PDB file of C-alpha atoms and ligand atoms in Angstrom:
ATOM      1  CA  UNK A 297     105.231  51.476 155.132  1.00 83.00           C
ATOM      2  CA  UNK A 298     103.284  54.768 154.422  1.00 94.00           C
ATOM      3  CA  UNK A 299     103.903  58.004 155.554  1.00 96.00           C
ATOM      4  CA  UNK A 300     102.031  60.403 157.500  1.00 97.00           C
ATOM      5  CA  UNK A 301     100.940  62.252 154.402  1.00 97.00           C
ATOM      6  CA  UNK A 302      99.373  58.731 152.673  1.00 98.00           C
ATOM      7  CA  UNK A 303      98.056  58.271 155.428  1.00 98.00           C
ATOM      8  CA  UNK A 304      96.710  61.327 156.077  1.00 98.00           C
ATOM      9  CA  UNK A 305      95.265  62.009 152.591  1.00 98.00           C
ATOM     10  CA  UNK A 306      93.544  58.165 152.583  1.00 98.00           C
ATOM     11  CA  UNK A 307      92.233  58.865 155.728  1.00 98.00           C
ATOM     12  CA  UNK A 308      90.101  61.725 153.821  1.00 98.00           C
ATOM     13  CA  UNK A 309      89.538  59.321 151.263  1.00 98.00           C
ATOM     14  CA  UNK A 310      87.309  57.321 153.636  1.00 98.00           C
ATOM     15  CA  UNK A 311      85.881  60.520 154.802  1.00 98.00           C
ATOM     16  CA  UNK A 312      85.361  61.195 151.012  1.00 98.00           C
ATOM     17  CA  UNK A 313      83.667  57.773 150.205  1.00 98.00           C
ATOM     18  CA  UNK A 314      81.552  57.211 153.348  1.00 98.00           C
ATOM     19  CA  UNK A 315      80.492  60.862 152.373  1.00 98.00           C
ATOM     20  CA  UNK A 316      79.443  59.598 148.939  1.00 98.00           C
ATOM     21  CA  UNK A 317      77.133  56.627 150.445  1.00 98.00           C
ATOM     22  CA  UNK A 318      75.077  58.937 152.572  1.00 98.00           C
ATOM     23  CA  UNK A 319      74.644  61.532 149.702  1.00 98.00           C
ATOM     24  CA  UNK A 320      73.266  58.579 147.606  1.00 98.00           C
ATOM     25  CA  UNK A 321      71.205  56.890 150.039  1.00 98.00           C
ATOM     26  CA  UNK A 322      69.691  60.914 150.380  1.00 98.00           C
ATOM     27  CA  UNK A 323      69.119  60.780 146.734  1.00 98.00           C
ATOM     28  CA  UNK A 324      67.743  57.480 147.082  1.00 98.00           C
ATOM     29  CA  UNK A 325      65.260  59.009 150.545  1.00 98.00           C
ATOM     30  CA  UNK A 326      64.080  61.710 147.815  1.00 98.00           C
ATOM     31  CA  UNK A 327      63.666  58.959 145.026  1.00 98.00           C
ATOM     32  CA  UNK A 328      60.908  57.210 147.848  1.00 98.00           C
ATOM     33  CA  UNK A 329      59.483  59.904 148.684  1.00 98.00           C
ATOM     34  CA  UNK A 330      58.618  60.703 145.006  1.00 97.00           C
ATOM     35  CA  UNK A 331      57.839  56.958 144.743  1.00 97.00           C
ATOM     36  CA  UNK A 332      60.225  56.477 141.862  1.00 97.00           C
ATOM     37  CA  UNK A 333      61.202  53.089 143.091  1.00 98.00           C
ATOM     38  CA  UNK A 334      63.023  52.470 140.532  1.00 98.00           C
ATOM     39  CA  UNK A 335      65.474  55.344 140.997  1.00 98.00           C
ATOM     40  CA  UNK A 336      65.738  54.988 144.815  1.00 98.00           C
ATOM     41  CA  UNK A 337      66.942  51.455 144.179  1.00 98.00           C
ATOM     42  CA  UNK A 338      69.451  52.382 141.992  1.00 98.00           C
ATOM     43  CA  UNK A 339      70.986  54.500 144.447  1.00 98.00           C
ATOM     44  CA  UNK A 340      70.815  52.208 147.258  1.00 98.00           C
ATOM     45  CA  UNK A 341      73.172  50.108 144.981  1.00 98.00           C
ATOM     46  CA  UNK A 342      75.358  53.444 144.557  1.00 98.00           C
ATOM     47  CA  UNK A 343      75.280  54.056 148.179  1.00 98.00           C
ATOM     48  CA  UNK A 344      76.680  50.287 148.716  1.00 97.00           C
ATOM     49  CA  UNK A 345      79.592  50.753 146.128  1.00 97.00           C
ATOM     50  CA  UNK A 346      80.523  53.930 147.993  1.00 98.00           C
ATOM     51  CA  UNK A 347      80.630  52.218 151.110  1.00 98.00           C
ATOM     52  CA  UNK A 348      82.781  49.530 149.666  1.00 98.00           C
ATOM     53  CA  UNK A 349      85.107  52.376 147.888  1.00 98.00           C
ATOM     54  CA  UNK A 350      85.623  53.077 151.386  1.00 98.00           C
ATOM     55  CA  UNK A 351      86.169  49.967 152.931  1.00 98.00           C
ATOM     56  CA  UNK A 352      88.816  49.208 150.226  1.00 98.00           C
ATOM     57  CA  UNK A 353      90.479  52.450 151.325  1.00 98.00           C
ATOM     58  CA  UNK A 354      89.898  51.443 155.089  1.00 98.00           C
ATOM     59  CA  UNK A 355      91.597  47.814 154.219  1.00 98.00           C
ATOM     60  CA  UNK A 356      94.755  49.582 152.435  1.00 98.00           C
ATOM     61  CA  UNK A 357      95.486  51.411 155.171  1.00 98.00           C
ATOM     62  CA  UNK A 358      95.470  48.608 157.274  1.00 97.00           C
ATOM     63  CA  UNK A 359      97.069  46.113 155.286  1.00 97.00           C
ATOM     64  CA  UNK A 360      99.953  48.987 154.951  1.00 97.00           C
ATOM     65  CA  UNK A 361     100.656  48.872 158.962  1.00 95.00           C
ATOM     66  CA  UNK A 362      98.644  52.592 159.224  1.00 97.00           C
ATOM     67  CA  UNK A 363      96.165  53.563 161.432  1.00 97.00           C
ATOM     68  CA  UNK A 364      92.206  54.318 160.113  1.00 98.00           C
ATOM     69  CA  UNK A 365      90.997  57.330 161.587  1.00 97.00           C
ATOM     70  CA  UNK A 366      87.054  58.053 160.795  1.00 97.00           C
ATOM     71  CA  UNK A 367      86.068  61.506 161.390  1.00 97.00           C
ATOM     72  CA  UNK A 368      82.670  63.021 161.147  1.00 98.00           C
ATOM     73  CA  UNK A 369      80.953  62.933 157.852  1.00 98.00           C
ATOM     74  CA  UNK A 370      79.263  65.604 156.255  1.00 98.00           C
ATOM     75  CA  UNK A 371      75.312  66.032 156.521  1.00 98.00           C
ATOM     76  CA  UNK A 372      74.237  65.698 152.809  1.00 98.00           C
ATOM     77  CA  UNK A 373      71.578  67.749 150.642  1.00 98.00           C
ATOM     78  CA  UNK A 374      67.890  66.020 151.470  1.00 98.00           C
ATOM     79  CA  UNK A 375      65.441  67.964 148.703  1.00 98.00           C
ATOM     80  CA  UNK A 376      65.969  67.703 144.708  1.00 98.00           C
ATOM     81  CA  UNK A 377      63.424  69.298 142.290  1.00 97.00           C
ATOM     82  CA  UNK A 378      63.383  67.039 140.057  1.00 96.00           C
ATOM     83  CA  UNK A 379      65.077  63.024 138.869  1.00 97.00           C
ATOM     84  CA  UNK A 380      67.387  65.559 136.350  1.00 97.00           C
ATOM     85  CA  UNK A 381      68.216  67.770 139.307  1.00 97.00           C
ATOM     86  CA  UNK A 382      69.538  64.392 141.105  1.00 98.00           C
ATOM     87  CA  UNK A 383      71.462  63.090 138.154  1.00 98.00           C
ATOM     88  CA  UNK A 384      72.663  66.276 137.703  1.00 98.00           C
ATOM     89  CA  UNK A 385      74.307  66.361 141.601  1.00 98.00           C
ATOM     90  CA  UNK A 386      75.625  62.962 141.155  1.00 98.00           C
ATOM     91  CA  UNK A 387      77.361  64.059 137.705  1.00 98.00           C
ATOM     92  CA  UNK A 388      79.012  66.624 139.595  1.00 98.00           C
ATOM     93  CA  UNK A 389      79.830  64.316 142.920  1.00 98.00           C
ATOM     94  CA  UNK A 390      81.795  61.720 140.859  1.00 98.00           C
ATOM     95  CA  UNK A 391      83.950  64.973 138.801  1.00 98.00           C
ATOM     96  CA  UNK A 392      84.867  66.313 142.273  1.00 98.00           C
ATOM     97  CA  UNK A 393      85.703  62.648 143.437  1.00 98.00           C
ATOM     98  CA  UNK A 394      87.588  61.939 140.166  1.00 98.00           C
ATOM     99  CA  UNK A 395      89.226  65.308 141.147  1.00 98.00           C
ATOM    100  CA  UNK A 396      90.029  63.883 144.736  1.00 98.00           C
ATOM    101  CA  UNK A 397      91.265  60.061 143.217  1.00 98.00           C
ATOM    102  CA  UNK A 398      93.825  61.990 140.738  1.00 98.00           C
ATOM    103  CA  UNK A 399      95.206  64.241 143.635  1.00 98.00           C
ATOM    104  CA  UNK A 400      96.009  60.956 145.946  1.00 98.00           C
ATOM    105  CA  UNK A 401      97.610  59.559 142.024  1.00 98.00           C
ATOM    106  CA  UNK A 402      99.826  63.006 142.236  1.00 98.00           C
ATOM    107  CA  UNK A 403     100.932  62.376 146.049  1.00 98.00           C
ATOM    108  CA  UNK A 404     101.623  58.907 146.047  1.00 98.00           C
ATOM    109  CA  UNK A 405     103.769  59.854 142.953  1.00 98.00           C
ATOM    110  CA  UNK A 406     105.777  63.074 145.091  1.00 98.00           C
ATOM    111  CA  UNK A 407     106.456  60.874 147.690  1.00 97.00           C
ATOM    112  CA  UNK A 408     107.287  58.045 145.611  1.00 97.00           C
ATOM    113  CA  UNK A 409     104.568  55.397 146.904  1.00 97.00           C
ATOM    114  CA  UNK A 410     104.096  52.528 144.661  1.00 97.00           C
ATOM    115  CA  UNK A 411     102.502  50.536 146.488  1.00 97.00           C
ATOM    116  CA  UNK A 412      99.432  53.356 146.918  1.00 98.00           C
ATOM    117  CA  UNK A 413      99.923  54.194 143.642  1.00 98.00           C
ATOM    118  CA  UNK A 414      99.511  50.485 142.465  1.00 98.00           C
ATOM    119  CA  UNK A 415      96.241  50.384 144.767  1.00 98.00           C
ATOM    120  CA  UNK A 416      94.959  53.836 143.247  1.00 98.00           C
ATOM    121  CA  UNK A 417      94.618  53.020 139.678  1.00 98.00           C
ATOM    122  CA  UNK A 418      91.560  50.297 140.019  1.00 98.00           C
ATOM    123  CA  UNK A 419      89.955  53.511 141.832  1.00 98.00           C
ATOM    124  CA  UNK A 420      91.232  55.734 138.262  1.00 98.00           C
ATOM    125  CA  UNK A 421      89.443  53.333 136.013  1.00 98.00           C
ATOM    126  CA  UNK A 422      86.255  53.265 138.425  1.00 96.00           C
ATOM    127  CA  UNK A 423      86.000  56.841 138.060  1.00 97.00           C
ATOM    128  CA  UNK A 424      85.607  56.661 134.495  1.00 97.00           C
ATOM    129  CA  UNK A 425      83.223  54.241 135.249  1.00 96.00           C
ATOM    130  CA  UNK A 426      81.496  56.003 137.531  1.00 95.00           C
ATOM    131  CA  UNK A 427      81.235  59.518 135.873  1.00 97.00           C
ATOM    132  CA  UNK A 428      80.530  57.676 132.659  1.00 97.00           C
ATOM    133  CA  UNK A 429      77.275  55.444 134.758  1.00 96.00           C
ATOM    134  CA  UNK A 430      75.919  59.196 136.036  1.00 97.00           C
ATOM    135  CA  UNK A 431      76.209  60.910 132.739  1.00 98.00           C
ATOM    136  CA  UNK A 432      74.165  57.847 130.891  1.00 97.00           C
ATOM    137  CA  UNK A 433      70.717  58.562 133.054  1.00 97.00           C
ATOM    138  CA  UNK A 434      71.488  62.461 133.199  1.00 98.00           C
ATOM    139  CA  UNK A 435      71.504  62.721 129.587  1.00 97.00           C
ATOM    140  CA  UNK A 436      68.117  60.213 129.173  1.00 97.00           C
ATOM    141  CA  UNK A 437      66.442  62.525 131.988  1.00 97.00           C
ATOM    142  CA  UNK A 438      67.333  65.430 129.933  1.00 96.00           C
ATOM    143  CA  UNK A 439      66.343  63.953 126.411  1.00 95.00           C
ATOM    144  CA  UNK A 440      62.448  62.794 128.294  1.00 94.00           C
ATOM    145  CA  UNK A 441      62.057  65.975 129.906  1.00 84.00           C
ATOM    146  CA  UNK A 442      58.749  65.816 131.693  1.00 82.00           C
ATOM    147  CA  UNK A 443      57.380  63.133 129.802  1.00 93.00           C
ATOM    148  CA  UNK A 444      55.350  60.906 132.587  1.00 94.00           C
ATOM    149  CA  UNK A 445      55.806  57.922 131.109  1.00 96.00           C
ATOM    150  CA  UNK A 446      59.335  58.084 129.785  1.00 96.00           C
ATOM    151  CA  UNK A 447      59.865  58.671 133.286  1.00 95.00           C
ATOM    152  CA  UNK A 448      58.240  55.384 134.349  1.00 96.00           C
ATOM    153  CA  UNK A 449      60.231  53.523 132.080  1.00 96.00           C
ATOM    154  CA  UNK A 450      63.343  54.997 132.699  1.00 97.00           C
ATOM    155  CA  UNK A 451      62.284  54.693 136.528  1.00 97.00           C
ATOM    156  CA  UNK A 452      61.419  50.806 135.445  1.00 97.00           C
ATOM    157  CA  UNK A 453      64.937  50.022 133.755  1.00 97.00           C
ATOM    158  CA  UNK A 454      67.084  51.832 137.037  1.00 97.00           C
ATOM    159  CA  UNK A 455      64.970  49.377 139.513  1.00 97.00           C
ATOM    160  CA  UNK A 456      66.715  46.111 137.360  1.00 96.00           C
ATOM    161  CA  UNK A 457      70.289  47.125 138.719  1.00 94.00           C
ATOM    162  CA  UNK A 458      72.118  44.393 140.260  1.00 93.00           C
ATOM    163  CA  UNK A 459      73.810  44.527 143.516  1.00 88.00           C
ATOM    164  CA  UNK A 460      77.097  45.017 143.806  1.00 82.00           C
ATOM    165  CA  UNK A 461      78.989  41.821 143.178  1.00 76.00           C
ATOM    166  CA  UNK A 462      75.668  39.929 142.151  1.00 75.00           C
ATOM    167  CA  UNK A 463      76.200  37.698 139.223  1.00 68.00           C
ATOM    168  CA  UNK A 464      75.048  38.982 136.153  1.00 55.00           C
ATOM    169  CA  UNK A 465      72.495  37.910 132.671  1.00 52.00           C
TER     170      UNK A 465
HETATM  171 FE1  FEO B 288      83.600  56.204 145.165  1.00 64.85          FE
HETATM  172 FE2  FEO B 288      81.438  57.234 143.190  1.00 64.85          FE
HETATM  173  O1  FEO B 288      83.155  57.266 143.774  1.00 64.85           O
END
């Protein structure tokens, strides 16, 4: 059974994830309207993964005998001034939700949860994952700088990401 503060803090967590799926489909709303298709598609991937971060959040609590309760979710940024400028925001998203993933780790450790802490470490490794994923294209933005068609290929290799759970080669 979990306890109010579990419950409280994955409650957030939803918050926290749903949050991260409408920031990325923004990203992705910039990416079209700078017709990087590319780009945009690779976020509407990202924004899918969030949403099923949150829905495995949404499913624990369940499962656990809890109660879900959404709350509203933040309005996210809308204008970038450049792809780097993007990457850059989504480097710093995943830190703070690394950030947020660890704190649950250090609850469900205080109040002696190990069930929630069982359920929290996929989440750990998926925000290595994660940070590691947003890094990658920050760091080949940075290295093309303004370079047109660097851009177009970069923008060419992002559109080939596969939806979540999509087989794969
Ligand atoms: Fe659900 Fe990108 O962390």
């Amino acid at each position: 059974m979990m306890n109010q503060k579990i419950q409280d803090a994955f409650n957030g967590q939803v918050n926290a994830e749903l949050f991260s799926s409408y920031l990325y489909l923004s990203m992705a709303a910039y990416f079209e309207s700078q017709n990087l298709k590319g780009m945009a598609h690779w976020m509407q991937i990202q924004a899918q993964e969030e949403h099923m971060h949150a829905m495995k959040f949404f499913d624990f609590i369940n499962e656990c005998g809890a109660r879900v309760a959404l709350t509203q979710i933040g309005t996210p940024k809308t204008e970038w001034g450049s792809p780097l400028e993007v990457f850059e925001d989504s480097c710093k998203h995943e830190s703070k939700v690394t950030g947020l993933i660890n704190d649950l780790v250090e609850l469900s450790l205080v109040e002696k949860d190990h069930a929630a802490n069982a359920f929290l470490q996929w989440f750990v490794t998926e925000q290595v994952e994660e940070e590691a994923a947003a890094q990658e294209i920050r760091d080949k933005l940075k290295l093309v700088s303004d370079n047109p068609v660097a851009l177009f290929m970069i923008d060419q290799e992002l559109g080939q990401r596969a939806a979540p759970g999509a087989p794969t080669g």
